[in-house]
mmCIF file of C-alpha atoms in Angstrom:
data_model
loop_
_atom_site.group_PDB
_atom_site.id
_atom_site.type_symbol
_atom_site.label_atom_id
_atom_site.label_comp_id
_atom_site.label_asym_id
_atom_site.label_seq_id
_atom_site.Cartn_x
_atom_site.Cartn_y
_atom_site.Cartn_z
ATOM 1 C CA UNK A 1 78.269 109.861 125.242
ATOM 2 C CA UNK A 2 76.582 112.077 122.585
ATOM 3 C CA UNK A 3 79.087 110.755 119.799
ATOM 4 C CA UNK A 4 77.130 107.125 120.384
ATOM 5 C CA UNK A 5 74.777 108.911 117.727
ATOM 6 C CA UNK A 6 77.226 108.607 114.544
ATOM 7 C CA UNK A 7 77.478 104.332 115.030
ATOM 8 C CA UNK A 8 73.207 104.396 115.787
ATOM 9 C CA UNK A 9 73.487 102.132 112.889
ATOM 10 C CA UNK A 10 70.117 100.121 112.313
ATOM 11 C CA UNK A 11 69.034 97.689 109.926
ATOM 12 C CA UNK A 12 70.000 98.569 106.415
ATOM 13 C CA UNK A 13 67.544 96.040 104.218
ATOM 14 C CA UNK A 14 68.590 94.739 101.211
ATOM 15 C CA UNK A 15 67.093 93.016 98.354
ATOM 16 C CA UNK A 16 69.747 90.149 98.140
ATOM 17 C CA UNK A 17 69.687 86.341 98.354
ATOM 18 C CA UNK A 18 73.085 86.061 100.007
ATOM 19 C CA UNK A 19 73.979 87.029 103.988
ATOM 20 C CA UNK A 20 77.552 87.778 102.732
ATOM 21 C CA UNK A 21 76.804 89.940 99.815
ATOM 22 C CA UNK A 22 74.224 92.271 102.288
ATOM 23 C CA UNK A 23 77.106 91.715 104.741
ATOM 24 C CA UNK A 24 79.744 93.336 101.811
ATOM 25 C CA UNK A 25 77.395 95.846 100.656
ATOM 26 C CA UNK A 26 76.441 97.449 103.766
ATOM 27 C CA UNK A 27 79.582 97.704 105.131
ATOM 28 C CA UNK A 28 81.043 99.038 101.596
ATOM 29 C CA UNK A 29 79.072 102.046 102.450
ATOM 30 C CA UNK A 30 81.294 103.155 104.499
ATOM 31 C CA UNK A 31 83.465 104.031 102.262
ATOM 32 C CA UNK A 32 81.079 106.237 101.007
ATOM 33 C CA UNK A 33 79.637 108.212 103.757
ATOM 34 C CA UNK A 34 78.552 111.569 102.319
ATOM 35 C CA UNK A 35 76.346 108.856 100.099
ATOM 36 C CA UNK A 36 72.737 109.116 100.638
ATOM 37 C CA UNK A 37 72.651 105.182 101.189
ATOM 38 C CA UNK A 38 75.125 105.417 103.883
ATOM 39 C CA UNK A 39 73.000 108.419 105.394
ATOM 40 C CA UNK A 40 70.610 105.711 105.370
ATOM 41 C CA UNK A 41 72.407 103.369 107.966
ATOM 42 C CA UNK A 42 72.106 106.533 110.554
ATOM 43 C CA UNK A 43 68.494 105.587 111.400
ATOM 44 C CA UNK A 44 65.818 105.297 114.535
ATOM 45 C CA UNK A 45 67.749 103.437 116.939
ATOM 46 C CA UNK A 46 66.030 99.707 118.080
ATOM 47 C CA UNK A 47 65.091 101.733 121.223
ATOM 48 C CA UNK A 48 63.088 104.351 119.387
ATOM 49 C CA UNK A 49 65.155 107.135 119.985
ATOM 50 C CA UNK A 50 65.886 109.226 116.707
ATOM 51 C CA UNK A 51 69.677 109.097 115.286
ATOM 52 C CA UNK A 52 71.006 112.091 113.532
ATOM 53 C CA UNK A 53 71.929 110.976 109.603
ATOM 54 C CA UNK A 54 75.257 111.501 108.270
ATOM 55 C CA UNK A 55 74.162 114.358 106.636
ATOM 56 C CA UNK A 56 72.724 115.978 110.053
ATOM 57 C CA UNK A 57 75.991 115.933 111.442
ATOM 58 C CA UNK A 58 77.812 119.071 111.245
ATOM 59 C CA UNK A 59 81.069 119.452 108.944
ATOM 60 C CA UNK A 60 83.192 118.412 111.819
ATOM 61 C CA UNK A 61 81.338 115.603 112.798
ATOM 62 C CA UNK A 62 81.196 114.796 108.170
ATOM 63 C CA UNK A 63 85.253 115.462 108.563
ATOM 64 C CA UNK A 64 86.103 113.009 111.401
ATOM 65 C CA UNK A 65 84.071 110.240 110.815
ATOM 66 C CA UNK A 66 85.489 110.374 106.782
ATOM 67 C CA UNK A 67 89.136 110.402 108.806
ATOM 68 C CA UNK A 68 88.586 107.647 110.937
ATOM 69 C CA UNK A 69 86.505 105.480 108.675
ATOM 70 C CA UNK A 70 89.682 105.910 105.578
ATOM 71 C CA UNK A 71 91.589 103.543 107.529
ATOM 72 C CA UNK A 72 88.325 100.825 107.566
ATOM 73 C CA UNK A 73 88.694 97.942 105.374
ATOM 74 C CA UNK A 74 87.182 94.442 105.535
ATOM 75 C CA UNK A 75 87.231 90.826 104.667
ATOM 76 C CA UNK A 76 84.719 88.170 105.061
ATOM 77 C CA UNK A 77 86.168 84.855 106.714
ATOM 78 C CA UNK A 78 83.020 82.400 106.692
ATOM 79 C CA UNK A 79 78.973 82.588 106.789
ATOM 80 C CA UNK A 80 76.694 80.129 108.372
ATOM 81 C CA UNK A 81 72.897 80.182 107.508
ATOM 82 C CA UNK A 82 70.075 78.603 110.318
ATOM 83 C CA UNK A 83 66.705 79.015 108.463
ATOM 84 C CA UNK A 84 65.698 82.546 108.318
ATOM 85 C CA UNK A 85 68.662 83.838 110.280
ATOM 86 C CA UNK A 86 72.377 83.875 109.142
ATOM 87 C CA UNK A 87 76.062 84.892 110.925
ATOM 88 C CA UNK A 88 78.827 86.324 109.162
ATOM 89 C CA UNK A 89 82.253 86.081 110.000
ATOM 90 C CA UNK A 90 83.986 89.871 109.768
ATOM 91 C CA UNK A 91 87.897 90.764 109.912
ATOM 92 C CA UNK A 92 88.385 94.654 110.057
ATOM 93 C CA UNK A 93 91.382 96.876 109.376
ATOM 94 C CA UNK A 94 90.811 100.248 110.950
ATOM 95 C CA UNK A 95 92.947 102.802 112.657
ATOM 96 C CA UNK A 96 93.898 101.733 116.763
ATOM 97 C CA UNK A 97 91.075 102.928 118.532
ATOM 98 C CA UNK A 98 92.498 101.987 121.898
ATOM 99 C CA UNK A 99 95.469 104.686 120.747
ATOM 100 C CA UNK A 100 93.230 107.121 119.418
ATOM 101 C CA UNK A 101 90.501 106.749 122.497
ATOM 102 C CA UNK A 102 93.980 107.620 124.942
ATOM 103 C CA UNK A 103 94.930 110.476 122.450
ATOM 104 C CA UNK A 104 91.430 112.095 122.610
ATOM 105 C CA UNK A 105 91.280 111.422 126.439
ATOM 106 C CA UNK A 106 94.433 113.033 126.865
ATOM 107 C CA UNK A 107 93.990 116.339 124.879
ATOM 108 C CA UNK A 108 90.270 116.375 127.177
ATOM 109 C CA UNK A 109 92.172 116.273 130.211
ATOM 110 C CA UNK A 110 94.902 118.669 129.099
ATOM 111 C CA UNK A 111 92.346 121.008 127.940
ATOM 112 C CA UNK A 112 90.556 120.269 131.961
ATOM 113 C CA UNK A 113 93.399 121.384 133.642
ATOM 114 C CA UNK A 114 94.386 124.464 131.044
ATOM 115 C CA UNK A 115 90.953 126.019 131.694
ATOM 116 C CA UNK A 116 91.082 125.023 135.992
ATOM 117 C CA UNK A 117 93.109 128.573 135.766
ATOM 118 C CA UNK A 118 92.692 130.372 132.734
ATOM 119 C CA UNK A 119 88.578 130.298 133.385
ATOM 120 C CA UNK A 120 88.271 133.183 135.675
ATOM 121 C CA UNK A 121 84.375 134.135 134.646
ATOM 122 C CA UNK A 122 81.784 134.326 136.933
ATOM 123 C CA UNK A 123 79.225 134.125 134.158
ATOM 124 C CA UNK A 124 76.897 130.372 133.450
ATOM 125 C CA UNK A 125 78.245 128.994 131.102
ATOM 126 C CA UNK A 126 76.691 129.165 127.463
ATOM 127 C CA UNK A 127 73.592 126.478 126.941
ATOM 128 C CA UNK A 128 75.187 125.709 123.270
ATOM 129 C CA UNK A 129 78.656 124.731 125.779
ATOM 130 C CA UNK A 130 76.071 122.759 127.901
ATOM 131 C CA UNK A 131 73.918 120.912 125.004
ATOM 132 C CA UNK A 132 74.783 116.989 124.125
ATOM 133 C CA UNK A 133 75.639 118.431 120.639
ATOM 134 C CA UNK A 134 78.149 120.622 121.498
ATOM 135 C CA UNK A 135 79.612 118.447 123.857
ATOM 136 C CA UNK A 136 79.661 115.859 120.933
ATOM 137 C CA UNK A 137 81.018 118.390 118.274
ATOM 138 C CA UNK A 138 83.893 119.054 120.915
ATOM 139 C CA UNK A 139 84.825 115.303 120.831
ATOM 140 C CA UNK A 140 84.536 115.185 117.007
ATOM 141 C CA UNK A 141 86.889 118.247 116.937
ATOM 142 C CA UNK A 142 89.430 116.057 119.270
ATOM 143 C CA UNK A 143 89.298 113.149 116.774
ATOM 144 C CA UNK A 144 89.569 115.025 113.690
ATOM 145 C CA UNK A 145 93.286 116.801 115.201
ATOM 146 C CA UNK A 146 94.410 113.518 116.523
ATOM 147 C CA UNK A 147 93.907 111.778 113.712
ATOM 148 C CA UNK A 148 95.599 114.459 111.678
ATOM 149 C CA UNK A 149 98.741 115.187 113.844
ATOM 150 C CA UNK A 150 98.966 111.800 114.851
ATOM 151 C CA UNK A 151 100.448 107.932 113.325
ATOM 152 C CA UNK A 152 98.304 105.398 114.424
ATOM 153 C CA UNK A 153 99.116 101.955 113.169
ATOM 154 C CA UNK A 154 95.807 99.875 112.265
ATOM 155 C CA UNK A 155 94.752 96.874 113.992
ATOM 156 C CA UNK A 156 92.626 94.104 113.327
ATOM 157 C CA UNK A 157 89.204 93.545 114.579
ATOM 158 C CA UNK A 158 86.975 89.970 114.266
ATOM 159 C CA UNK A 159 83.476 90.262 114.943
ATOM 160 C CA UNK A 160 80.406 87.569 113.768
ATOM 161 C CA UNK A 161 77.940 89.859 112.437
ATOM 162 C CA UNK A 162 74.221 88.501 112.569
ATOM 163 C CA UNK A 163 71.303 88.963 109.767
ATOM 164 C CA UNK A 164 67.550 87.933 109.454
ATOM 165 C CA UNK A 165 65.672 87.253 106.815
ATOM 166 C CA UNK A 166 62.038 88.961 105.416
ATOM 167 C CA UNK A 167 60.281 88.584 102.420
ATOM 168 C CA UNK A 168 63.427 87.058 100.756
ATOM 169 C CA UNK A 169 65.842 89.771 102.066
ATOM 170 C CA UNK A 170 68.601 89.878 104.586
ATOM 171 C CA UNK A 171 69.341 92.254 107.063
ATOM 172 C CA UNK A 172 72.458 93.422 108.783
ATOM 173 C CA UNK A 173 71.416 93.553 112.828
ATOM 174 C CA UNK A 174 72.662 96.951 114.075
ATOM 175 C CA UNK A 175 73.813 95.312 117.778
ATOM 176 C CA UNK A 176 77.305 95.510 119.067
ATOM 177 C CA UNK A 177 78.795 93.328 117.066
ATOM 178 C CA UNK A 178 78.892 95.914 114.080
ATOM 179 C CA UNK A 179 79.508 98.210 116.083
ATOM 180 C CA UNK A 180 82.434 97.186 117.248
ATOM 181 C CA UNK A 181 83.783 96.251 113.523
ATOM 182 C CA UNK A 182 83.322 99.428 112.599
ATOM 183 C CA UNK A 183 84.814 101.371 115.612
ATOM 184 C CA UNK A 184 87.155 99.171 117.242
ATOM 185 C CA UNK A 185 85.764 99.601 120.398
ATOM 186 C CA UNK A 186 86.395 103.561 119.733
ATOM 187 C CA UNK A 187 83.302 104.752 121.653
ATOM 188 C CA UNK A 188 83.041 102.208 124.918
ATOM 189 C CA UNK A 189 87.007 103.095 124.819
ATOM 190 C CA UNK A 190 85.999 106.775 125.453
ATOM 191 C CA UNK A 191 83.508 106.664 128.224
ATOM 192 C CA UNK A 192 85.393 103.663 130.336
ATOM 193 C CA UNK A 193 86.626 105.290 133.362
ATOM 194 C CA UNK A 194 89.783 103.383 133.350
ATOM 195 C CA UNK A 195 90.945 104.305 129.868
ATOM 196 C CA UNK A 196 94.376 106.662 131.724
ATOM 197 C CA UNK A 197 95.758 104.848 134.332
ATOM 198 C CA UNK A 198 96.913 107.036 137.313
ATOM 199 C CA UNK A 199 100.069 107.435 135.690
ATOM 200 C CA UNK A 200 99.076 108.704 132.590
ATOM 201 C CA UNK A 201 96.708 111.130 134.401
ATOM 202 C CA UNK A 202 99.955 112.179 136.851
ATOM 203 C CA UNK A 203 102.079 112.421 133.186
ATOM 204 C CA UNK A 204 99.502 114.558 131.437
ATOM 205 C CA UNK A 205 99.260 116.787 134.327
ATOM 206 C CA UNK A 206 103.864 116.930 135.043
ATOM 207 C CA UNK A 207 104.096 117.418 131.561
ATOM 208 C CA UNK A 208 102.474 120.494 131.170
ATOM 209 C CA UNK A 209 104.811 122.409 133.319
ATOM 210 C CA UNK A 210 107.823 121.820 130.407
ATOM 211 C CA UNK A 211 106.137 124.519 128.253
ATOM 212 C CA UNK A 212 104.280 126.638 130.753
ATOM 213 C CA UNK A 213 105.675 130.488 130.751
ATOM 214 C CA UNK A 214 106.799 131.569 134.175
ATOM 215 C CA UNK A 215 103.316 133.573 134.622
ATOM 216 C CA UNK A 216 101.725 130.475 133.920
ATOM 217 C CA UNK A 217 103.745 128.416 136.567
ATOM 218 C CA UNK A 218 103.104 130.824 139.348
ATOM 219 C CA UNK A 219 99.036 130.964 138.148
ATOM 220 C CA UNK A 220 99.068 126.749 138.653
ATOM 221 C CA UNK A 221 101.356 126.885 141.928
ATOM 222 C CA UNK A 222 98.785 129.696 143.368
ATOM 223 C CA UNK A 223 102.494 131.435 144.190
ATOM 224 C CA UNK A 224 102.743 134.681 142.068
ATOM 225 C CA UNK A 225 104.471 136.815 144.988
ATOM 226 C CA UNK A 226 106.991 133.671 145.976
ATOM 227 C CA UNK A 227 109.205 136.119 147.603
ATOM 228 C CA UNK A 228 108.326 138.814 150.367
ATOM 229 C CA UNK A 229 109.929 141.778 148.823
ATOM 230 C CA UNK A 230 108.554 144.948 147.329
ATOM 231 C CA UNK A 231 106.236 143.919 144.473
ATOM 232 C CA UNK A 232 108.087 144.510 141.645
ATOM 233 C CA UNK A 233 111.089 142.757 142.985
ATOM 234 C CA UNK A 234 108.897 139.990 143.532
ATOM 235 C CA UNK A 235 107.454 140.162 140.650
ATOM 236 C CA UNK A 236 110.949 140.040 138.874
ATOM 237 C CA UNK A 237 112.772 137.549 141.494
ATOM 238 C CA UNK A 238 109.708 135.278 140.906
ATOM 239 C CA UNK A 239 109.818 135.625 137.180
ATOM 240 C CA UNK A 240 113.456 134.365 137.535
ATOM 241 C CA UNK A 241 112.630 131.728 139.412
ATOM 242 C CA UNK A 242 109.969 129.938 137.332
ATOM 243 C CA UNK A 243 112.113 130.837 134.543
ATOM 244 C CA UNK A 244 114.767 128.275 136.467
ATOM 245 C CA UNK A 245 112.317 126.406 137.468
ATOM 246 C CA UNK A 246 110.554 125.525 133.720
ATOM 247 C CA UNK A 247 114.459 125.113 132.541
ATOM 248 C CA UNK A 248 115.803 122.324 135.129
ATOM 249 C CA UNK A 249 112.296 120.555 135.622
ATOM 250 C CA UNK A 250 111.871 116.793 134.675
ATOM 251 C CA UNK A 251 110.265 114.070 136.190
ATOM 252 C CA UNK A 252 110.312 110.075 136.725
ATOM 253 C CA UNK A 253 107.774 107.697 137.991
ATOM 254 C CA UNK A 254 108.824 104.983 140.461
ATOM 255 C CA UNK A 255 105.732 103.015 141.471
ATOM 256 C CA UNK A 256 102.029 103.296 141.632
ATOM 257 C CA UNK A 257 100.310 100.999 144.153
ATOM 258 C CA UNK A 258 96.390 101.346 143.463
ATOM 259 C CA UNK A 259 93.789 99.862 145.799
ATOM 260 C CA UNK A 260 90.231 99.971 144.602
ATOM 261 C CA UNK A 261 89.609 103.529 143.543
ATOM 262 C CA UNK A 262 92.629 105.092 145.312
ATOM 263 C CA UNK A 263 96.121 105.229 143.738
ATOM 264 C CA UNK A 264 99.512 106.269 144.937
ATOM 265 C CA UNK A 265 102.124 107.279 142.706
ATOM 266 C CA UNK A 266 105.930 107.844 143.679
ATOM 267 C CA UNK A 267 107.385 110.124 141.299
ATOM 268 C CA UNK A 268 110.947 111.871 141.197
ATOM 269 C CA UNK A 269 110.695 115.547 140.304
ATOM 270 C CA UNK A 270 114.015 117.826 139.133
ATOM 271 C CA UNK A 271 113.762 121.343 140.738
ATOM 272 C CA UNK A 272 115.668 124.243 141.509
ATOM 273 C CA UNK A 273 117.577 123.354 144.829
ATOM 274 C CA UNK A 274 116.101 125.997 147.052
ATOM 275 C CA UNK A 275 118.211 125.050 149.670
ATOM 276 C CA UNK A 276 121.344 125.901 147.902
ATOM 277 C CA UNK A 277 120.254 128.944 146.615
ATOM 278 C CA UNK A 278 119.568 130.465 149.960
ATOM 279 C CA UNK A 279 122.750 129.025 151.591
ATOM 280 C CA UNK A 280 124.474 131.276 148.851
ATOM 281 C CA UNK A 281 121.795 134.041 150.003
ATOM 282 C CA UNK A 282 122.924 133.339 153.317
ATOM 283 C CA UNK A 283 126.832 133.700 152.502
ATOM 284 C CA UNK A 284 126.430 136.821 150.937
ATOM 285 C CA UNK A 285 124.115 138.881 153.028
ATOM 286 C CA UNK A 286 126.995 137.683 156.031
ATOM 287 C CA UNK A 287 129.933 139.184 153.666
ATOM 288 C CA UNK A 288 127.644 141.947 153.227
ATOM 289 C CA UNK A 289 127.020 142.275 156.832
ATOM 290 C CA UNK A 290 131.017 142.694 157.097
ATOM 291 C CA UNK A 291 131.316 145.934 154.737
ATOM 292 C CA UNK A 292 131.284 149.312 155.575
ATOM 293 C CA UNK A 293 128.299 149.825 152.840
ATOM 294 C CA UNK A 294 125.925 147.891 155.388
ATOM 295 C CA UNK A 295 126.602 150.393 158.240
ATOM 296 C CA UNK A 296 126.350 153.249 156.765
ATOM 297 C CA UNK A 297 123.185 152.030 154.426
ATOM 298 C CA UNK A 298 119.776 152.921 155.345
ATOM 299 C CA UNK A 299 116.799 151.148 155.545
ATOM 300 C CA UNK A 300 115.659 151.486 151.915
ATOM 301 C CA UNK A 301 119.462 150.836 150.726
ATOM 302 C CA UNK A 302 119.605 147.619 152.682
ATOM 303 C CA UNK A 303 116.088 146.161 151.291
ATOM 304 C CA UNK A 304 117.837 146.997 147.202
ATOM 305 C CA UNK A 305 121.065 144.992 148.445
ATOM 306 C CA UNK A 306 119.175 141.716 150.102
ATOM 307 C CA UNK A 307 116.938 141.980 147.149
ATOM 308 C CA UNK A 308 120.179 142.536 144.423
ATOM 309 C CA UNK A 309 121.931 139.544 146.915
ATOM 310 C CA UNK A 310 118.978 136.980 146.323
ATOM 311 C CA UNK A 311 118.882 137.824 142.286
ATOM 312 C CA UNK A 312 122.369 136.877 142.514
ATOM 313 C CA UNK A 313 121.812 133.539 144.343
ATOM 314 C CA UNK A 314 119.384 132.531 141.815
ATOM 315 C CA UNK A 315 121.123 133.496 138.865
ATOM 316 C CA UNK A 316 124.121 131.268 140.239
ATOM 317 C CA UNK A 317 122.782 128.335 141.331
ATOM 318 C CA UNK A 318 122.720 125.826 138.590
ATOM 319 C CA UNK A 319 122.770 122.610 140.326
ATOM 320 C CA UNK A 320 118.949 121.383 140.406
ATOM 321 C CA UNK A 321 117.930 118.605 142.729
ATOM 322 C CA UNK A 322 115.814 115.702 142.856
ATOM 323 C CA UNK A 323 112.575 115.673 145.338
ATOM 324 C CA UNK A 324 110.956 112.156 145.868
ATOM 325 C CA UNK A 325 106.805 113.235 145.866
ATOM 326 C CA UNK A 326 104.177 110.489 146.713
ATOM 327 C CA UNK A 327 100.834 112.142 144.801
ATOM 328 C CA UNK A 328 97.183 110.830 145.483
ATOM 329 C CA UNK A 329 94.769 109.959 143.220
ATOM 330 C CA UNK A 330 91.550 108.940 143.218
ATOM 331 C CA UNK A 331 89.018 107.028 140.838
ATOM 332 C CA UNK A 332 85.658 108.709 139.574
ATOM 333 C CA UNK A 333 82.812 107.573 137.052
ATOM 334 C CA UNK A 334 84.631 109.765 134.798
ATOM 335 C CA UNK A 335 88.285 108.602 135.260
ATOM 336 C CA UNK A 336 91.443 108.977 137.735
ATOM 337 C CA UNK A 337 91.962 112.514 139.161
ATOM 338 C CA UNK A 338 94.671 114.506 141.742
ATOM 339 C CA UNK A 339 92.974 115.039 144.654
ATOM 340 C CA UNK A 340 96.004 116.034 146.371
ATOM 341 C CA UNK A 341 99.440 118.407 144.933
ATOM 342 C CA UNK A 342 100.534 120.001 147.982
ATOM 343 C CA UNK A 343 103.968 117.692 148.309
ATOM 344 C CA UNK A 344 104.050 118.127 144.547
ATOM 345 C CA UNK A 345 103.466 122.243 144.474
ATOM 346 C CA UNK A 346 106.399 122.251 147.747
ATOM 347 C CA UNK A 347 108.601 119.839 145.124
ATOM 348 C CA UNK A 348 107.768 122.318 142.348
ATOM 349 C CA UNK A 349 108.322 125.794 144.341
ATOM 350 C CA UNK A 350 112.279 123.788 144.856
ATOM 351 C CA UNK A 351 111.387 122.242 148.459
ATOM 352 C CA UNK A 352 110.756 125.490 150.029
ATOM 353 C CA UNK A 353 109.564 124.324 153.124
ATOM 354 C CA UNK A 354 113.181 122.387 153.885
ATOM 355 C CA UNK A 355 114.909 125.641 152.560
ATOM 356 C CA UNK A 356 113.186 128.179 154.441
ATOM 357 C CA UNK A 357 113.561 125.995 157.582
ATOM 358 C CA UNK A 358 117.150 125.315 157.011
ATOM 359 C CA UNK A 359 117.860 129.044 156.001
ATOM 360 C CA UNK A 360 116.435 130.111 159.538
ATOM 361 C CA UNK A 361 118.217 127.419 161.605
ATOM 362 C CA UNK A 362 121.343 128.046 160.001
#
C-alpha cells in the first residue's frame, strides 16, 4: 500500500558512542515530526526507491501521522553490543493498531458498498482518484476520523531494534523491527486479506440497512416498484413498506463454517412478515368482494380499493418475523466479499417468495 511511504524510515546516523542513546534519540523524534530531523528519517528506502519526507506529505497525511504517533511512547529494556554491531531491546506504548487497522477497514468497505449504488457515472474515473497518492491520502483521511471519533486503548509492543557502527557512530537499521515499534503492525494490519472475518464483512454490510431511507433500501434491493400497481401507488405502498421494513429490521449471526477461501454464514434476519400482511390483504379484498360497492364499482374504482385494501394491510401488521438466511462468501487478495444476497434480498423484501406463493394457494 501507498501509506508504506510514511514508515520508509532509513538509517538516521548519529554522532554518539552509545547504541541506546542513538536508539532514544531517534525514536524521540517522533515526537517531533513537523521537525526537520524527523523529516530526515523519511529517506531513500534500502531498495533505492525515493520516500516522500514528512514535510512532502500533504496536511492530511502531517495530521494523521501527528494523531497516531501522540499515543507513541517508549522505554528501553536492555542493549547488547557484538563488535561493530549492537541490539536494543524496545517496549512501545502506542494506540491498538489491530483496532484501528479494523476501524479503517471497515469505514473502506462501508464506503465500497455506499458507492456500488450511488455511482451511477459512465465517465473513467479521475487519474488523481486512480494515482498511489490519492489512494494513500484517502487512507490517511480514514485514520485521521477514526482516530478522532474513536477510543482506542494503547497496547504494548516489544521489538529488538538492531544498529551498526561507522566511523565511531551508530545507526538505527530501518528493517521491520522499527517498523513495527513504531506502527504496531498498523500497515501489514491493513493490506492482510484476513483482517474482517466473514462476519464482520456480513455485519458491515446488515448494518447499513438500520439507517438507510426507504429510497435507499429499494436502490440496494434493486426493488423500487415492489408492488404491481399504478406507479404512484407503488411508489407510495413501497415507500411504506421499506419504511416498515428499516423500523422492525435486526439481525443475529448463528454460525460461520469457512473452508479455505469460502465461508458460510447463518444469520437470523427480523422482517416485515409478508405473509401476514397479505393474509390480511386477502381477508379484506373477500369482505370487500361481499359488498354492494364491489358490484357496482368499475374497473378503475376496484384498482383504488385493492390498492387502499393493501395500504391498510401494511399499516396494520406489526408483528415482524424472523427468516433464517445462509449467505456466501468468498475470500480475495483483498479480503472476504458477498458473492451471493439473493436468500438475503427475499429475507429483506419480508420472504416474498413464501408470501406470494401462499397468497395464491390460499
Amino acid at each position: 500500500m501507498a501509506v508504506l511511504v510514511w514508515f520508509g524510515i532509513a538509517r538516521h546516523v548519529h554522532r554518539l558512542n552509545a547504541p541506546e542513546k542513538a536508539v532514544r534519540d531517534s525514536l524521540g523524534l517522533i515526537e517531533q515530526l513537523d521537525s526537520k530531523d524527523a523529516a530526515d528519517l523519511f529517506t531513500p528506502s534500502a531498495s533505492g526507491a525515493q520516500s516522500a519526507s514528512f514535510s512532502d506529505l500533504s496536511d492530511t497525511g502531517r495530521e494523521a501521522l501527528r494523531a497516531y504517533l501522540s499515543g507513541f511512547s517508549f522505554s528501553i529494556l536492555d542493549s547488547h553490543i557484538d563488535g561493530e554491531t549492537a541490539a536494543v531491546d524496545v517496549e512501545a506504548t502506542g494506540f491498538d493498531a489491530d483496532a484501528l487497522a479494523r476501524a479503517i477497514r471497515k469505514t473502506q468497505l462501508r464506503q465500497e458498498y455506499n458507492e456500488k449504488f450511488s455511482d451511477t457515472s459512465t465517465e473513467p474515473p479521475d487519474e488523481d482518484d486512480l494515482s498511489g497518492e490519492g489512494q494513500e491520502d484517502k487512507v490517511f483521511t480514514l485514520m485521521k476520523n477514526a482516530l478522532s471519533d474513536g477510543s482506542f486503548q494503547k497496547t504494548e509492543t516489544r521489538e529488538t531494534l538492531h544498529l551498526t557502527k561507522s566511523r565511531g557512530s551508530w545507526t538505527v537499521i530501518s528493517d521491520s523491527a522499527l517498523r513495527t515499534l513504531l506502527t504496531g503492525g498498523l500497515i501489514e494490519k491493513l493490506n492482510d486479506p484476513d483482517l474482517l472475518s466473514p462476519e464482520d464483512v456480513l455485519s458491515v454490510y446488515l448494518d447499513r440497512f438500520k439507517t438507510m431511507s426507504p429510497q435507499e433500501w429499494a436502490t440496494e434491493l434493486n426493488s423500487p416498484n415492489l408492488f404491481q400497481t399504478s406507479s404512484q401507488d407503488s411508489e407510495q405502498l413501497s415507500e411504506l413498506f421499506y419504511q416498515k421494513a428499516a423500523s422492525v429490521f435486526k439481525y443475529t449471526t448463528d454460525e460461520v463454517r469457512a473452508e479455505g477461501s469460502v465461508a458460510q454464514v447463518s444469520t437470523q434476519v427480523t422482517v416485515v412478515d409478508m405473509s401476514s400482511v397479505l393474509s390480511s390483504y386477502r381477508q379484506k379484498l373477500i369482505a370487500y368482494a361481499k359488498t354492494t360497492d364491489s358490484i357496482t364499482a368499475d374497473d378503475s374504482a376496484l384498482s383504488r380499493k385493492s390498492v387502499s385494501l393493501l395500504r391498510e394491510a401494511l399499516e396494520e401488521n406489526a408483528d415482524p418475523k424472523t427468516v433464517s438466511v445462509s449467505i456466501r462468501l468468498e475470500n480475495s487478495k483483498s479480503g472476504w466479499q458477498i458473492v451471493d444476497t439473493s436468500g438475503l434480498t427475499n429475507a429483506l423484501l419480508g420472504d416474498m417468495t413464501a408470501a406470494t406463493d401462499l397468497f395464491h394457494e390460499s
